[in-house]
XYZ file of N, CA, C and O in Angstrom:
320
model
N 78.312 99.463 114.646
C 76.992 98.922 114.562
C 76.993 97.893 113.442
O 77.535 98.137 112.366
N 76.365 96.772 113.674
C 76.221 95.736 112.652
C 74.737 95.556 112.350
O 73.918 95.446 113.263
N 74.398 95.557 111.070
C 73.014 95.399 110.637
C 72.957 94.200 109.698
O 73.701 94.127 108.720
N 72.090 93.261 110.014
C 71.912 92.075 109.187
C 70.627 92.240 108.384
O 69.570 92.505 108.956
N 70.727 92.085 107.064
C 69.610 92.377 106.163
C 69.203 91.124 105.397
O 70.048 90.388 104.894
N 67.903 90.900 105.317
C 67.326 89.947 104.372
C 66.197 90.708 103.698
O 65.059 90.707 104.178
N 66.531 91.377 102.608
C 65.601 92.299 101.955
C 64.530 91.564 101.162
O 64.746 90.467 100.659
N 63.415 92.225 101.033
C 62.299 91.735 100.227
C 62.673 91.802 98.744
O 63.540 92.576 98.337
N 61.993 91.028 97.934
C 62.156 91.108 96.484
C 61.243 92.189 95.901
O 61.347 92.521 94.722
N 60.360 92.746 96.707
C 59.425 93.782 96.278
C 60.141 95.131 96.247
O 60.634 95.614 97.272
N 60.173 95.750 95.083
C 60.909 97.005 94.890
C 60.403 98.120 95.808
O 61.183 98.903 96.336
N 59.083 98.200 95.999
C 58.514 99.247 96.851
C 58.909 99.067 98.312
O 59.210 100.034 99.015
N 58.908 97.824 98.781
C 59.316 97.534 100.157
C 60.794 97.858 100.333
O 61.197 98.456 101.338
N 61.611 97.501 99.348
C 63.051 97.775 99.431
C 63.337 99.266 99.403
O 64.274 99.728 100.054
N 62.545 100.010 98.695
C 62.727 101.454 98.642
C 62.635 102.056 100.042
O 63.427 102.922 100.425
N 61.689 101.577 100.833
C 61.553 102.022 102.222
C 62.764 101.579 103.029
O 63.328 102.359 103.811
N 63.191 100.335 102.835
C 64.357 99.810 103.548
C 65.602 100.625 103.230
O 66.361 100.989 104.130
N 65.839 100.929 101.939
C 67.042 101.700 101.573
C 67.015 103.070 102.258
O 68.038 103.544 102.735
N 65.852 103.696 102.322
C 65.739 104.988 102.996
C 66.040 104.888 104.482
O 66.766 105.722 105.047
N 65.477 103.869 105.132
C 65.716 103.673 106.565
C 67.182 103.377 106.860
O 67.761 103.911 107.817
N 67.801 102.531 106.029
C 69.214 102.195 106.250
C 70.117 103.392 105.976
O 71.113 103.595 106.682
N 69.785 104.198 104.967
C 70.575 105.397 104.683
C 70.515 106.354 105.872
O 71.523 106.948 106.259
N 69.341 106.496 106.469
C 69.192 107.345 107.653
C 70.035 106.799 108.805
O 70.749 107.548 109.478
N 69.996 105.506 109.018
C 70.790 104.866 110.064
C 72.283 105.119 109.854
O 73.013 105.437 110.798
N 72.721 105.019 108.610
C 74.139 105.231 108.298
C 74.545 106.696 108.470
O 75.714 106.993 108.676
N 73.585 107.601 108.390
C 73.900 109.028 108.491
C 74.246 109.459 109.918
O 74.701 110.580 110.125
N 74.039 108.581 110.896
C 74.340 108.929 112.283
C 75.834 109.051 112.544
O 76.241 109.546 113.584
N 76.661 108.593 111.618
C 78.097 108.756 111.751
C 78.800 107.664 112.545
O 80.000 107.762 112.807
N 78.090 106.629 112.940
C 78.716 105.517 113.658
C 79.342 104.552 112.661
O 78.815 104.379 111.561
N 80.455 103.919 113.025
C 80.988 102.871 112.146
C 79.908 101.794 111.968
O 79.358 101.297 112.949
N 79.579 101.485 110.729
C 78.458 100.589 110.445
C 78.832 99.548 109.407
O 79.475 99.855 108.412
N 78.407 98.325 109.657
C 78.568 97.232 108.696
C 77.172 96.714 108.373
O 76.399 96.395 109.267
N 76.842 96.665 107.084
C 75.590 96.070 106.625
C 75.933 94.779 105.915
O 76.788 94.771 105.040
N 75.286 93.707 106.300
C 75.569 92.430 105.636
C 74.298 91.616 105.523
O 73.355 91.830 106.269
N 74.289 90.757 104.534
C 73.143 89.885 104.372
C 72.748 89.719 102.927
O 73.556 89.870 102.017
N 71.480 89.427 102.715
C 70.933 89.197 101.386
C 70.087 90.405 101.011
O 69.013 90.607 101.558
N 70.593 91.207 100.088
C 69.899 92.420 99.679
C 68.928 92.163 98.525
O 68.183 93.046 98.128
N 68.941 90.952 97.976
C 68.038 90.567 96.886
C 68.054 91.562 95.731
O 67.001 91.950 95.205
N 69.258 91.987 95.347
C 69.427 92.913 94.231
C 70.515 92.366 93.323
O 71.554 91.915 93.797
N 70.269 92.413 92.035
C 71.267 92.022 91.044
C 71.812 93.295 90.436
O 71.058 94.131 89.934
N 73.133 93.467 90.507
C 73.756 94.691 90.006
C 74.400 94.533 88.641
O 74.723 95.518 87.993
N 74.597 93.311 88.203
C 75.229 93.100 86.909
C 74.871 91.748 86.330
O 74.455 90.841 87.047
N 75.063 91.618 85.036
C 74.707 90.388 84.333
C 75.504 89.194 84.860
O 75.011 88.066 84.845
N 76.710 89.415 85.386
C 77.519 88.308 85.909
C 76.923 87.727 87.191
O 77.268 86.624 87.590
N 76.006 88.461 87.835
C 75.360 87.978 89.050
C 74.071 87.219 88.753
O 73.411 86.741 89.658
N 73.712 87.101 87.480
C 72.438 86.502 87.079
C 72.672 85.172 86.392
O 73.556 85.043 85.563
N 71.849 84.184 86.763
C 71.932 82.875 86.125
C 70.511 82.368 85.883
O 69.749 82.184 86.821
N 70.151 82.206 84.615
C 68.831 81.685 84.264
C 67.723 82.715 84.453
O 67.961 83.871 84.771
N 66.482 82.266 84.241
C 65.324 83.133 84.419
C 65.215 84.197 83.352
O 65.782 84.090 82.273
N 64.504 85.239 83.675
C 64.309 86.327 82.709
C 65.618 87.089 82.512
O 66.496 87.061 83.371
N 65.756 87.777 81.394
C 66.991 88.520 81.127
C 67.223 89.628 82.151
O 66.275 90.192 82.707
N 68.482 89.933 82.403
C 68.860 90.994 83.333
C 68.552 92.356 82.718
O 68.832 92.607 81.559
N 67.966 93.244 83.518
C 67.706 94.632 83.099
C 68.624 95.544 83.921
O 68.538 95.548 85.153
N 69.506 96.299 83.279
C 70.456 97.146 84.003
C 69.816 98.126 84.984
O 70.441 98.539 85.949
N 68.553 98.484 84.777
C 67.895 99.439 85.675
C 67.465 98.803 87.001
O 67.105 99.520 87.935
N 67.531 97.472 87.104
C 67.063 96.771 88.303
C 67.769 97.234 89.575
O 67.155 97.300 90.628
N 69.045 97.521 89.498
C 69.803 97.843 90.694
C 70.013 99.327 90.944
O 70.731 99.700 91.872
N 69.362 100.194 90.151
C 69.604 101.634 90.281
C 69.277 102.180 91.670
O 70.043 102.955 92.230
N 68.148 101.773 92.243
C 67.771 102.258 93.574
C 68.781 101.809 94.630
O 69.142 102.564 95.531
N 69.239 100.567 94.515
C 70.213 100.039 95.468
C 71.552 100.764 95.328
O 72.170 101.131 96.336
N 71.984 100.996 94.095
C 73.240 101.725 93.884
C 73.140 103.152 94.399
O 74.104 103.680 94.980
N 71.984 103.774 94.244
C 71.762 105.110 94.787
C 71.863 105.085 96.306
O 72.468 105.964 96.919
N 71.271 104.072 96.917
C 71.355 103.911 98.370
C 72.802 103.763 98.823
O 73.236 104.410 99.782
N 73.565 102.922 98.141
C 74.974 102.712 98.501
C 75.740 104.035 98.453
O 76.534 104.342 99.341
N 75.467 104.822 97.422
C 76.142 106.117 97.286
C 75.713 107.091 98.388
O 76.548 107.730 99.018
N 74.410 107.195 98.637
C 73.900 108.111 99.667
C 74.428 107.757 101.049
O 74.739 108.634 101.853
N 74.530 106.468 101.331
C 74.975 106.008 102.646
C 76.501 105.934 102.737
O 77.031 105.586 103.786
N 77.181 106.241 101.631
C 78.651 106.209 101.568
C 79.202 104.841 101.973
O 80.111 104.723 102.779
N 78.604 103.803 101.382
C 79.009 102.428 101.653
C 79.926 101.915 100.551
O 80.004 102.500 99.475
N 80.608 100.811 100.819
C 81.394 100.140 99.783
C 81.145 98.642 99.893
O 80.923 98.107 100.974
N 81.165 97.991 98.758
C 80.942 96.550 98.678
C 82.281 95.849 98.891
O 83.222 96.073 98.140
N 82.369 95.012 99.918
C 83.623 94.303 100.185
C 83.647 92.919 99.543
O 84.598 92.171 99.715
N 82.596 92.600 98.789
C 82.567 91.324 98.078
C 82.107 90.185 98.969
O 81.516 90.395 100.014
N 82.418 88.978 98.545
C 82.000 87.794 99.289
C 82.985 86.669 99.011
O 83.821 86.755 98.115
N 82.855 85.597 99.781
C 83.619 84.383 99.508
C 82.641 83.220 99.584
O 81.602 83.318 100.213
N 82.992 82.157 98.930
C 82.111 80.995 98.942
C 81.366 80.832 97.641
O 81.729 81.386 96.614
N 80.281 80.096 97.714
C 79.478 79.792 96.530
C 78.913 81.061 95.888
O 78.418 81.947 96.577
N 79.016 81.148 94.577
C 78.542 82.316 93.853
C 77.024 82.429 93.905
O 76.469 83.504 94.013
N 76.334 81.298 93.841
C 74.878 81.271 93.864
C 74.440 80.402 95.040
O 74.846 79.268 95.159
N 73.616 80.975 95.905
C 73.185 80.215 97.095
C 71.712 79.924 97.040
O 70.980 80.528 96.304
């Protein structure tokens, strides 16, 4: 199964999305999630704007763990 994501920047909306995607992943089918998750997990992913807060990505990291996913990285431009 392939799932293409363009997540909201709203934390509450994403919380629902992470729950729905975790449930989808629990079905046991081979699954690939790809797209724009609109989450910053580390200071190296941030450029400009307000300072990075390490707690910003906690919900997303919890989702990745619950869904037993792994980040395969990316290629191309670092900032799009």
